[in-house]
Coordinates of C-alpha atoms in Angstrom, one line a residue:
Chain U
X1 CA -19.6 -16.9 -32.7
X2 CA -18.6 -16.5 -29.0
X3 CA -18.9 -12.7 -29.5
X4 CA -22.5 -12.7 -29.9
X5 CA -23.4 -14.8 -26.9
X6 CA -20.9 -12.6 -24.7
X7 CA -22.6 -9.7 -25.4
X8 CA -26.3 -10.2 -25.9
X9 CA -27.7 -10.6 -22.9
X10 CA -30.3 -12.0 -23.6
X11 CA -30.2 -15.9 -24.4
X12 CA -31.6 -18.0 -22.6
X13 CA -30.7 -21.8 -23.7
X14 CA -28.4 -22.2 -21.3
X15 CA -30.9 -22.8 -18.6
X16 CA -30.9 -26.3 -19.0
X17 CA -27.9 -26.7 -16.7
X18 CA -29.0 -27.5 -12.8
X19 CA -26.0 -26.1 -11.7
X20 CA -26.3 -22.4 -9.8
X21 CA -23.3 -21.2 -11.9
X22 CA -25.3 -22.4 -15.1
X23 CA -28.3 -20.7 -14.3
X24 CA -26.4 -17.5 -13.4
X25 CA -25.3 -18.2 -17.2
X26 CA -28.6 -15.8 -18.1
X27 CA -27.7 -12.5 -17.7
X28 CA -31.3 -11.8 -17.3
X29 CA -31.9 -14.5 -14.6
X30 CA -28.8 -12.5 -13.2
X31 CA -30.1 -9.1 -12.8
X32 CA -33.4 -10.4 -11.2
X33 CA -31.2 -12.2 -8.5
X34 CA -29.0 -9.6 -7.8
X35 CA -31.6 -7.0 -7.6
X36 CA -33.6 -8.8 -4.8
X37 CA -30.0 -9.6 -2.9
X38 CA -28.5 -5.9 -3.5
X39 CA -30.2 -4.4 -0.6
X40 CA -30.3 -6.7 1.5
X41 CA -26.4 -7.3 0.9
X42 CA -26.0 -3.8 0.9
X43 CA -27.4 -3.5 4.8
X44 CA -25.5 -6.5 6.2
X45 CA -22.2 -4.9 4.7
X46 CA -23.3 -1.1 6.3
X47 CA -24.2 -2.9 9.6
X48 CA -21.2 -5.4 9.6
X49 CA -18.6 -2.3 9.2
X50 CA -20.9 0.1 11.1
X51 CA -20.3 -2.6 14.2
X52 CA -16.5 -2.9 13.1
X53 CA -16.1 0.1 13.4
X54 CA -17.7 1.2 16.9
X55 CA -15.7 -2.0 18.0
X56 CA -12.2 -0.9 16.4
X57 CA -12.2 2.6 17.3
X58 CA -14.4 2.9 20.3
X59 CA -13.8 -0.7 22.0
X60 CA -10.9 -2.3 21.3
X61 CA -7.8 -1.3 23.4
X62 CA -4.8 0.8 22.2
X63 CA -1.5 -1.0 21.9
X64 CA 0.6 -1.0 24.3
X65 CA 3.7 -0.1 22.1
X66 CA 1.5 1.5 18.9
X67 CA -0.7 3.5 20.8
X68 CA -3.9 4.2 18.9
X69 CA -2.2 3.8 15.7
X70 CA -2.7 0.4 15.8
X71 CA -6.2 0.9 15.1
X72 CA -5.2 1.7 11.1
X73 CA -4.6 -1.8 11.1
X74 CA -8.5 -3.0 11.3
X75 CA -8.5 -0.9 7.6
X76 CA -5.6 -2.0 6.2
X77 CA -5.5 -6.0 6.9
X78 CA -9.2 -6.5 5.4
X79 CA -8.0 -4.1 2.0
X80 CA -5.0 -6.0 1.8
X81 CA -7.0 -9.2 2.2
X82 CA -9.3 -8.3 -0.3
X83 CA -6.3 -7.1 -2.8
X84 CA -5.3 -11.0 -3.4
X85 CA -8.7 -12.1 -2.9
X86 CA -10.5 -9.7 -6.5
X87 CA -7.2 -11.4 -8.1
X88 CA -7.9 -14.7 -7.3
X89 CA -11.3 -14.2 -8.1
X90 CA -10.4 -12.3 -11.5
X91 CA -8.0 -15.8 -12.4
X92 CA -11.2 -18.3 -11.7
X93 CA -13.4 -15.5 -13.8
X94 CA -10.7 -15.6 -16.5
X95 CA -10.8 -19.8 -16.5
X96 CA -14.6 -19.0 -17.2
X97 CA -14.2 -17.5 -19.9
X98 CA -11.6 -19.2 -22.2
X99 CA -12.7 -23.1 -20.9
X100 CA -16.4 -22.9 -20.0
X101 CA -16.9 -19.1 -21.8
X102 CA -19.5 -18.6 -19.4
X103 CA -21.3 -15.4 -20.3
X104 CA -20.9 -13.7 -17.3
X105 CA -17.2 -14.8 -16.6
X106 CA -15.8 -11.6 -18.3
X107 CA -18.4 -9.7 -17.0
X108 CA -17.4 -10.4 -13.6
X109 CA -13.5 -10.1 -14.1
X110 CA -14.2 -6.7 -15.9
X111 CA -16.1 -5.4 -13.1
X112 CA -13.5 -7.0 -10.5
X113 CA -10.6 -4.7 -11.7
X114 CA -10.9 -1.4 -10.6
X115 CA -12.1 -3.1 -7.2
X116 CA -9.1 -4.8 -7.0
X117 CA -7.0 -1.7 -7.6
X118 CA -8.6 0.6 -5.3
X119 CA -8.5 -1.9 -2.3
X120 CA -5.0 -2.6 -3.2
X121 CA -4.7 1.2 -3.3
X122 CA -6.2 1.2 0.1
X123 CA -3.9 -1.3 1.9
X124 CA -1.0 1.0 0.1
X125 CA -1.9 4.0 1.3
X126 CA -2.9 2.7 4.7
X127 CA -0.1 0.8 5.2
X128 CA 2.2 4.2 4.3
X129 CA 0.0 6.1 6.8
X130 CA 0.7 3.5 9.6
X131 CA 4.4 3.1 8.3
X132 CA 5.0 6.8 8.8
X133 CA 4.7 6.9 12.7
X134 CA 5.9 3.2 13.3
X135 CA 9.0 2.8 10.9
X136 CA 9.8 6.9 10.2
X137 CA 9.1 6.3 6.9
X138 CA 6.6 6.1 3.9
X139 CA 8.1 3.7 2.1
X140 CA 9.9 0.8 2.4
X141 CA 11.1 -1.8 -0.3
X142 CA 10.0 -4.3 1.9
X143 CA 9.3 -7.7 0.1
X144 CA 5.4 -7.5 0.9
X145 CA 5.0 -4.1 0.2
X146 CA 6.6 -4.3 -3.2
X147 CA 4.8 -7.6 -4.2
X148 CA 1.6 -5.5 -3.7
X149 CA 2.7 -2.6 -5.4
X150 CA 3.7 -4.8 -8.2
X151 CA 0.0 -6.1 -7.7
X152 CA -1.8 -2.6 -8.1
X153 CA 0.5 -2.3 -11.6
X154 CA -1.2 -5.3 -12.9
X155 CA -4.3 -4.5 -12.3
X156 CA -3.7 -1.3 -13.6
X157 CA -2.5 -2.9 -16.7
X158 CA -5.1 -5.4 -17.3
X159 CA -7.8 -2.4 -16.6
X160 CA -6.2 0.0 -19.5
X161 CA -5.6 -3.3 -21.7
X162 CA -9.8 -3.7 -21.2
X163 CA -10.2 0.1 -22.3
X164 CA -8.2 -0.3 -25.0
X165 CA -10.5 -2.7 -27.3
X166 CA -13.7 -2.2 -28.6
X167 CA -15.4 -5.1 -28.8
X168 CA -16.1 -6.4 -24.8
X169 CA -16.0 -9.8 -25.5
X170 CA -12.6 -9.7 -26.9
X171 CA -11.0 -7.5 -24.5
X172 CA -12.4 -9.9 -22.2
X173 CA -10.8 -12.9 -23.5
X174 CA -7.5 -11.3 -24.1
X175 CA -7.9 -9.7 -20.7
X176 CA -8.4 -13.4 -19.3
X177 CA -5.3 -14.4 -20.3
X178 CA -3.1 -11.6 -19.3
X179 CA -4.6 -12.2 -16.0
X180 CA -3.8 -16.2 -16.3
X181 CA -0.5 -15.0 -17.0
X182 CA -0.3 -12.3 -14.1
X183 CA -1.8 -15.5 -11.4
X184 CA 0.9 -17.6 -12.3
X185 CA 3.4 -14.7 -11.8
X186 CA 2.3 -13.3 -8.2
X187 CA 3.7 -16.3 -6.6
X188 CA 6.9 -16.1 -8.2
X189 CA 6.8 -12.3 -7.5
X190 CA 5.9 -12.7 -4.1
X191 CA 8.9 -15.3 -3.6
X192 CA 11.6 -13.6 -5.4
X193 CA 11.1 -10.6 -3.7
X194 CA 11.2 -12.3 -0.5
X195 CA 14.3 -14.2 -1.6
X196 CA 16.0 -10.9 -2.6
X197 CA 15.0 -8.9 0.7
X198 CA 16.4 -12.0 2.9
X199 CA 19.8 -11.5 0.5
X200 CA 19.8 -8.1 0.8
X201 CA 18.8 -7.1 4.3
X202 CA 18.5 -8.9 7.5
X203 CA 15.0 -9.5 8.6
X204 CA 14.1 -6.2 10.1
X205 CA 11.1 -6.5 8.2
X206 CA 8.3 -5.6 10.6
X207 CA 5.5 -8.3 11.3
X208 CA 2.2 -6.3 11.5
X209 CA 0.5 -9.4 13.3
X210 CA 3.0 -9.7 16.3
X211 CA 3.6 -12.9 18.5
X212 CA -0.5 -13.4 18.9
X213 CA -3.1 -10.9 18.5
X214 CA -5.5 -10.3 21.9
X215 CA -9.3 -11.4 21.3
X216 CA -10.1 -7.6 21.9
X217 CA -8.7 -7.0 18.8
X218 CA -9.1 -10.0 16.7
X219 CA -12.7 -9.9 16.8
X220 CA -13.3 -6.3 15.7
X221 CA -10.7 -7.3 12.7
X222 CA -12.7 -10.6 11.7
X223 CA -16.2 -8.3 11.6
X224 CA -14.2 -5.3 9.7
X225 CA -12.8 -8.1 7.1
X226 CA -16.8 -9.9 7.1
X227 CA -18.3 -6.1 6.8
X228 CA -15.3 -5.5 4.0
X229 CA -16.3 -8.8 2.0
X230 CA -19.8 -7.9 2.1
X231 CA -19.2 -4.5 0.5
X232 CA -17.3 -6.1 -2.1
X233 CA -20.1 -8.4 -3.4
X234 CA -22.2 -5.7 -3.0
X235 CA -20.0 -3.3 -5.1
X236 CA -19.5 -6.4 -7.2
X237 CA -22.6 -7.3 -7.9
X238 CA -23.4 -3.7 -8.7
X239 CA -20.7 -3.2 -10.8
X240 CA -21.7 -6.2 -12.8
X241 CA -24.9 -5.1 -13.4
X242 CA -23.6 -1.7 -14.1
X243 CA -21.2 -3.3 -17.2
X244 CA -24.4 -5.6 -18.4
X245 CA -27.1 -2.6 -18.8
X246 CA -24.2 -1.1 -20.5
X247 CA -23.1 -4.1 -22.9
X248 CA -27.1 -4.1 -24.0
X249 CA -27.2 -0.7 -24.7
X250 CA -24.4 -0.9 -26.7
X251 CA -25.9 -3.6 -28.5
X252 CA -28.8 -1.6 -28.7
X253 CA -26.8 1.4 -30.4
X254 CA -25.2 -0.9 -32.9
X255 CA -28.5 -2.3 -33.9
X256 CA -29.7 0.7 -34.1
X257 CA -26.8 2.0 -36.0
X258 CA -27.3 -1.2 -38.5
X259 CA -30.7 -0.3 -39.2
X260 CA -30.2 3.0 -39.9
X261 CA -27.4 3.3 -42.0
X262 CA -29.0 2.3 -45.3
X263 CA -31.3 5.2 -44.7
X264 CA -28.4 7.4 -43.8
X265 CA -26.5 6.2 -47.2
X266 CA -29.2 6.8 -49.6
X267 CA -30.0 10.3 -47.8
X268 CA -28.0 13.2 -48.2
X269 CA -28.1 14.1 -44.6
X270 CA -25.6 12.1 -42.8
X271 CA -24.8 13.7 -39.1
X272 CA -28.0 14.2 -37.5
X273 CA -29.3 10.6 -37.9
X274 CA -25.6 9.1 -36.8
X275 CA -26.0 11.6 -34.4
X276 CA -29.1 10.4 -32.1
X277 CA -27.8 6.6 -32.9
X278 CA -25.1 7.1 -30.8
X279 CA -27.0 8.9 -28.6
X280 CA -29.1 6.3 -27.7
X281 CA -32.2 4.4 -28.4
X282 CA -34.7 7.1 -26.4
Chain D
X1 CA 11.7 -28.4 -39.0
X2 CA 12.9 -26.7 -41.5
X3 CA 10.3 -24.4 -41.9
X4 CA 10.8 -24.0 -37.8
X5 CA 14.4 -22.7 -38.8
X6 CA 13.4 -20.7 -41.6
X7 CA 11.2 -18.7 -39.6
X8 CA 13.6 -18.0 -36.8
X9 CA 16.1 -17.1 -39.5
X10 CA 13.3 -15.0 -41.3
X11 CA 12.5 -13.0 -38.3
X12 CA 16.0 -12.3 -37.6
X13 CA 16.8 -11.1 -40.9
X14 CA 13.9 -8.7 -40.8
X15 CA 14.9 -7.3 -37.2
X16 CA 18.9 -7.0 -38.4
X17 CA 17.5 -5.1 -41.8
X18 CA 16.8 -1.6 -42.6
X19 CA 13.6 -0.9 -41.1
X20 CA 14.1 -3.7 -37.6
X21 CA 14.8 -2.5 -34.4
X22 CA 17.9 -4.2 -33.7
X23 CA 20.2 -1.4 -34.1
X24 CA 17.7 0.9 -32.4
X25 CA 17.7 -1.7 -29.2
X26 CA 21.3 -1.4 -28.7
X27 CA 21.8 2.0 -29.5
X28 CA 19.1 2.6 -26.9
X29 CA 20.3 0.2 -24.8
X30 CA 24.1 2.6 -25.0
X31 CA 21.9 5.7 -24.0
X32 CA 20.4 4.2 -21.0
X33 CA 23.6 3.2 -19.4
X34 CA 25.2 6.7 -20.7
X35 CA 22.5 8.8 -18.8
X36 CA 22.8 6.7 -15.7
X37 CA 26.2 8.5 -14.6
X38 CA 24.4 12.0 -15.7
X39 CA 21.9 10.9 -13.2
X40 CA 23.9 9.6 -10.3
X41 CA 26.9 11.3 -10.7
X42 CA 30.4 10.1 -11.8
X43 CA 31.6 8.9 -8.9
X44 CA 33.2 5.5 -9.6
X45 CA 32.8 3.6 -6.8
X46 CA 28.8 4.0 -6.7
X47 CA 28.8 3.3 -10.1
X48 CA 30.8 0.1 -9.8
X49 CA 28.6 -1.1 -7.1
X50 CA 25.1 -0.4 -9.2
X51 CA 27.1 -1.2 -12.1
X52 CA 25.8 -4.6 -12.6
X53 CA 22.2 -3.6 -12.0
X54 CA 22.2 -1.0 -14.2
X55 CA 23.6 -2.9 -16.8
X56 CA 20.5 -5.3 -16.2
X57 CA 17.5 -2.7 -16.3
X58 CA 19.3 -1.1 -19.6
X59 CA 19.0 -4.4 -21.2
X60 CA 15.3 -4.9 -19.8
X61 CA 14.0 -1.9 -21.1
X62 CA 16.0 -2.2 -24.3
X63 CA 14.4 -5.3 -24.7
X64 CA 11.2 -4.4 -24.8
X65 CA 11.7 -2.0 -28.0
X66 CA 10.9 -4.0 -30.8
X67 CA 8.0 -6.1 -29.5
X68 CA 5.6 -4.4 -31.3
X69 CA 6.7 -5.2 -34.5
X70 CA 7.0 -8.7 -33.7
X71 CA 3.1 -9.5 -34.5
X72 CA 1.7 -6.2 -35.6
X73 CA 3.5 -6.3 -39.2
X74 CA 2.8 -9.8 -39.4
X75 CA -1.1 -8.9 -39.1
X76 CA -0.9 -6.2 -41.3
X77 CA -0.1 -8.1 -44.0
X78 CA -1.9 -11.0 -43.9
X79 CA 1.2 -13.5 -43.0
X80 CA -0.4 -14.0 -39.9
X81 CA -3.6 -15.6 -41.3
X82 CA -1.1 -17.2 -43.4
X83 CA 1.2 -19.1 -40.7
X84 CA -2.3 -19.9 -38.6
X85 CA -3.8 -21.8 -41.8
X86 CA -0.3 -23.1 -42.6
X87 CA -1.8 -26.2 -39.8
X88 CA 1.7 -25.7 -38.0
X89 CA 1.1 -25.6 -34.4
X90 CA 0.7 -21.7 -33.6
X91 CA 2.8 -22.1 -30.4
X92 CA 5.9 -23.2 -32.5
X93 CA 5.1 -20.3 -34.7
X94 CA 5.2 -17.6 -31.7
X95 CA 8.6 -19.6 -30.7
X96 CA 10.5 -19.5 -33.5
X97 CA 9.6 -15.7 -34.2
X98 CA 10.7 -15.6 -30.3
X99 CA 13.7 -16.7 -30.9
X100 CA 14.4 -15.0 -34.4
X101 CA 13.4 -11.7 -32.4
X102 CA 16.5 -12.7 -29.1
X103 CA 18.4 -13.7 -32.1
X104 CA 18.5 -10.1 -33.4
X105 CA 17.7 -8.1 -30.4
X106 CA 19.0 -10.1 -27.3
X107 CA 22.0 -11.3 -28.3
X108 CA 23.5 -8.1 -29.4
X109 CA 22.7 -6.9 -25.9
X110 CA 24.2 -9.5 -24.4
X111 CA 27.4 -9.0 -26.5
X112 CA 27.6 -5.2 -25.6
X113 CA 27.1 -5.7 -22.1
X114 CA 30.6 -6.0 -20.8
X115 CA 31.5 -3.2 -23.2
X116 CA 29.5 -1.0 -21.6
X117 CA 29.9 -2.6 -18.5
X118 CA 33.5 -1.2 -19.0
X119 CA 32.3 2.7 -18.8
X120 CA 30.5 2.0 -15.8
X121 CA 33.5 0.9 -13.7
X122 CA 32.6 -3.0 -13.6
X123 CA 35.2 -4.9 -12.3
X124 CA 36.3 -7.9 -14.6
X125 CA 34.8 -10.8 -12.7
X126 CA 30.8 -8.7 -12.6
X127 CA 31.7 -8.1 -16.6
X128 CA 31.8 -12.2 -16.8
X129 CA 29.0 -12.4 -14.9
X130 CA 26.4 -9.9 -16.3
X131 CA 27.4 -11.0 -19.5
X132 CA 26.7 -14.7 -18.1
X133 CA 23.4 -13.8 -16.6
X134 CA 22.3 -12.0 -19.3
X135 CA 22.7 -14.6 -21.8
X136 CA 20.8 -17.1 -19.5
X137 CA 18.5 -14.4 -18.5
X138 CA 17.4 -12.5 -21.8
X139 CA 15.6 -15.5 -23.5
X140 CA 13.2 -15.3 -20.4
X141 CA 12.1 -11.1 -20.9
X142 CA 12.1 -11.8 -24.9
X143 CA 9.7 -14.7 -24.3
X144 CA 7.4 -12.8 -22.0
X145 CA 7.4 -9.7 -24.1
X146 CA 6.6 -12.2 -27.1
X147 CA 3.4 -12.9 -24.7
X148 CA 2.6 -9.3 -24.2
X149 CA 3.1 -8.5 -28.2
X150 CA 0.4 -11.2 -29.1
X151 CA -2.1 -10.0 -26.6
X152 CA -2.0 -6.2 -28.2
X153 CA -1.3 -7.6 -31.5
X154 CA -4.8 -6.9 -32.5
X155 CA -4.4 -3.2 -30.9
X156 CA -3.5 -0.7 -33.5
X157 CA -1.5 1.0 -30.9
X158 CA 0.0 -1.3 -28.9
X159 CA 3.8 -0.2 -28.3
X160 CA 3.2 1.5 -24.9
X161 CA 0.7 -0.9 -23.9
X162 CA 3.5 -3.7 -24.3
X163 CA 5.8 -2.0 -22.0
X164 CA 3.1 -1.4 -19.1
X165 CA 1.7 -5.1 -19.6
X166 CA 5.4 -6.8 -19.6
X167 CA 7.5 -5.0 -16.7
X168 CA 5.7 -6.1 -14.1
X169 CA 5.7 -9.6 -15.7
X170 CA 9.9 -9.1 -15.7
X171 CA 10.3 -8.3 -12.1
X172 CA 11.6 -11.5 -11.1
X173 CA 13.8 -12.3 -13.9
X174 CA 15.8 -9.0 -12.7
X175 CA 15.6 -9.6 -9.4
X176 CA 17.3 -13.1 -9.8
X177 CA 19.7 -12.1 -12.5
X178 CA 21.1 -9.3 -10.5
X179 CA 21.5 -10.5 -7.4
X180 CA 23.4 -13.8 -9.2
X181 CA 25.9 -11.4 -10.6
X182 CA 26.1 -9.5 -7.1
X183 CA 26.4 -13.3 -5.7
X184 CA 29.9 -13.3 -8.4
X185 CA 31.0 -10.3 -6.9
X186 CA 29.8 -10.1 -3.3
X187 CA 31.9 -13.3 -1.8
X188 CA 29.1 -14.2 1.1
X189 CA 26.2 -14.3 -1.0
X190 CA 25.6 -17.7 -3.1
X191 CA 25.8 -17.7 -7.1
X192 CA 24.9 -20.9 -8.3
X193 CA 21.2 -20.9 -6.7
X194 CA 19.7 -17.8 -7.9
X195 CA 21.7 -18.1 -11.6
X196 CA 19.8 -21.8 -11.6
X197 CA 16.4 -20.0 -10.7
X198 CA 17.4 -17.8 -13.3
X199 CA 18.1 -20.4 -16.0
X200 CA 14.6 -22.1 -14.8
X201 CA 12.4 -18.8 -15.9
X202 CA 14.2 -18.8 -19.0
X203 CA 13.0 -22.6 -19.4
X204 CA 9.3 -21.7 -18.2
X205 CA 8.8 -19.0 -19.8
X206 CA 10.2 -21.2 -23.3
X207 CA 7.3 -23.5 -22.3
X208 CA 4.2 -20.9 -21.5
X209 CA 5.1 -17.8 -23.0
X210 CA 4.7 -19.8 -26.7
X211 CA 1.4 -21.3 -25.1
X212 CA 0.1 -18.3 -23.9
X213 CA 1.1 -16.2 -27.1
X214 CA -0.8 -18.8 -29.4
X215 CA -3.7 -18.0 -27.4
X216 CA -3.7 -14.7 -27.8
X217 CA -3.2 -14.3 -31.1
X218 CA -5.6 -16.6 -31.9
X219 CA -8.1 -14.2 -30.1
X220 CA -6.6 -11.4 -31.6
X221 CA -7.3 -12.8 -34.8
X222 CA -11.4 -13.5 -34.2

């Protein structure tokens, strides 16, 4: 049963392989890793955007047609960036799980989501903010624009089709291939839209990058993205570990639950003991 | 074969029957178009212009009415675990029930199309080629709802969840099949290219969204 070794979190026979993604295959040997990384991860990210930060707001110059509005842009290009990167990363998670059903694979898509849609959220929003001043609008159905918001809907979707199972590991797998589904899409979407902006309007569509962007401001954008990848993982990893503790103690519960329930049948007094089960084991 | 055939005509017959959404879809399909002008206004020449498109997002959404009952009474009463033991390949299965389901719902779309097409001021040459586009066009959201009904086929609940999972799945399939039929209209912009593009999701999604759907239901089964 591929349920079983989803969600027990605690089998270890898959230590045999060399391979780093094999060994990451314990959950266990998981949470030990990631708890000695965390903080250090955790610090680089706070310094990384700490440092982007002085450099974008304090350091690098204002534009010369955008004024200081340009600055939104050392925000929105790293969320943005990150937006396709979760999905990307969500599509290899997803191959985990229905070819190599790696144990963790689901875990890691799972926990990906909601990260997914808030940076996407966060290059929206941003991008609305800076549109506002620079285009007199919020909102313009601007091939990119609408590919992403397309993008946030998915995720969206594949985050309420997750809630909307019980069992993890099948929401996980059924999950994975919605997203499969959605990867193969986002090109197309991405093209068509472009194909039916260029029918529809001329290119007026405005290029946040300009003819070349000046060192003074591509630096403080490669630390922001670097300090924004960091916090990913870190939020990632977190996140992960987050959705394992929570996987065990469901386990926990249902074994609980299983042990109980004899008891409970033969006794007349049902609610309290289904009570604490679901409670918790403490 | 045979049995391919039988179960396309199967699932056809049940969607055309008392109790299948067939009727529902177009009837629906009628409203959508009718509250557009409500909407909008009756002014003609607007409507002619987003005549065509409206037309297309009536028949998306009417589309993706019966979806649910594609997998969900199958699993109810155990003719699922009957047609996955039967050792036909499942992706044939999800096909031909893919088919039997465009059979019952699409088509009829397709047909009433121009009919409607008529009310919203569509001149003769964009009824030809909404009803054109649509028939190439239809297949391709019936084959990616079938994808979205297998995936929730294990949900008890899984009618609204269809619609969220599938319509951003759609978006190209209307962008392409509207701006083929604007392409008809419109004399600068090209038909052929985009109606091609449009006949090649249609042939994609024949090939993956049977692939796909397998999968899922196979999980939805465990």
């Amino acid at each position: 049963m591929p349920t079983t070794k989803a969600t027990a979190g605690t089998a270890g026979e898959s230590a045999a392989k060399p391979t780093i993604i094999g060994q990451l295959a314990n959950p266990t040997r998981f949470l030990s890793l990631t708890e000695a990384v965390l903080p250090w991860l955790i610090s680089l990210a706070a310094a990384c955007l700490a440092v982007g930060v002085y450099l974008a707001f304090f350091v690098a110059p204002a534009d010369y047609q955008q004024g200081d509005s340009v600055r939104i842009m050392f925000i929105h290009v790293p969320a943005a960036w990150l937006a396709m990167f979760c999905y990307s990363l969500m599509a290899v998670a997803a191959l985990g799980t229905l070819v190599w059903r790696h144990p963790l694979a689901d875990v890691a898509a799972k926990a990906a989501a909601p990260l997914g849609a808030a940076f996407t959220l966060l290059a929206l929003f941003t991008g609305s903010v800076w549109g506002k001043p620079m285009w007199g609008t919020w909102w313009v159905w601007d091939a990119r624009l609408t590919s992403v918001l397309v993008l946030f809907i998915m995720y969206l979707g594949l985050i309420a089709l997750w809630r909307s199972f019980d069992d993890p590991g099948r929401a996980g797998r059924v999950a994975a291939i919605l997203t499969l589904v959605g990867f193969i899409n986002i090109p197309i979407i991405k093209f068509s839209v472009d194909w039916w902006n260029t029918l529809h309007q001329p290119a007026s569509v405005v290029r946040l990058d300009g003819p070349t962007i000046h060192p003074t401001m591509l630096w403080p954008l490669l630390i922001m993205a670097v300090g924004f990848t960091l916090s990913f993982m870190a939020l990632h990893f977190g996140a992960m570990r987050a959705e394992i503790f929570r996987r065990r103690v469901r386990t926990a519960q249902i074994m609980i639950a299983q042990q109980r329930a004899p008891a409970a049948a033969s006794a007349s007094a049902v609610t309290p003991v289904a009570e604490s089960a679901v409670s918790g084991p403490r | 074969m045979s049995g391919f055939v039988a179960l396309i005509a199967q699932t056809a017959r049940l969607g055309l029957r008392a109790g299948g959404g067939a009727l529902i879809g177009l009837i629906f399909f009628l409203a959508v178009v009718t509250v557009i002008p409500f909407g909008v206004g009756p002014d003609q020449n607007l409507l002619a212009r987003i005549g065509p498109a409206v037309l297309w997002i009536g028949a998306l959404l009417a589309s993706l009415l019966g979806l649910d009952r594609l997998f969900g009474g199958d699993r109810e009463d155990g003719a699922l675990d009957l047609l996955i033991v039967s050792g036909q390949p499942l992706a044939l299965v999800v096909l031909a029930r893919a088919i039997g389901h465009w059979l019952a719902t699409g088509l009829p779309i397709v047909i009433a199309a121009p009919l409607l097409g008529l009310l919203l001021n569509v001149e003769p040459l964009g009824l030809a080629a909404v009803t054109l586009t649509l028939l190439a066009g239809s297949p391709a959201l019936t084959l990616i709802g079938t994808v979205g009904a297998a995936l929730t086929a294990g949900l008890a609940r899984g009618g609204v969840m269809i619609a969220v999972l599938v319509l951003p799945l759609t978006v190209p399939v209307l962008i392409f099949g509207v701006s083929a039929v604007n392409g008809a209209i419109a004399d600068p912009d090209p038909f052929t290219a985009p109606f091609l593009i449009l006949c090649a999701f249609t042939l994609g999604a024949g090939v993956l969204g049977p692939v796909a759907g397998a999968a899922a239901l196979r999980l939805a089964l465990d």
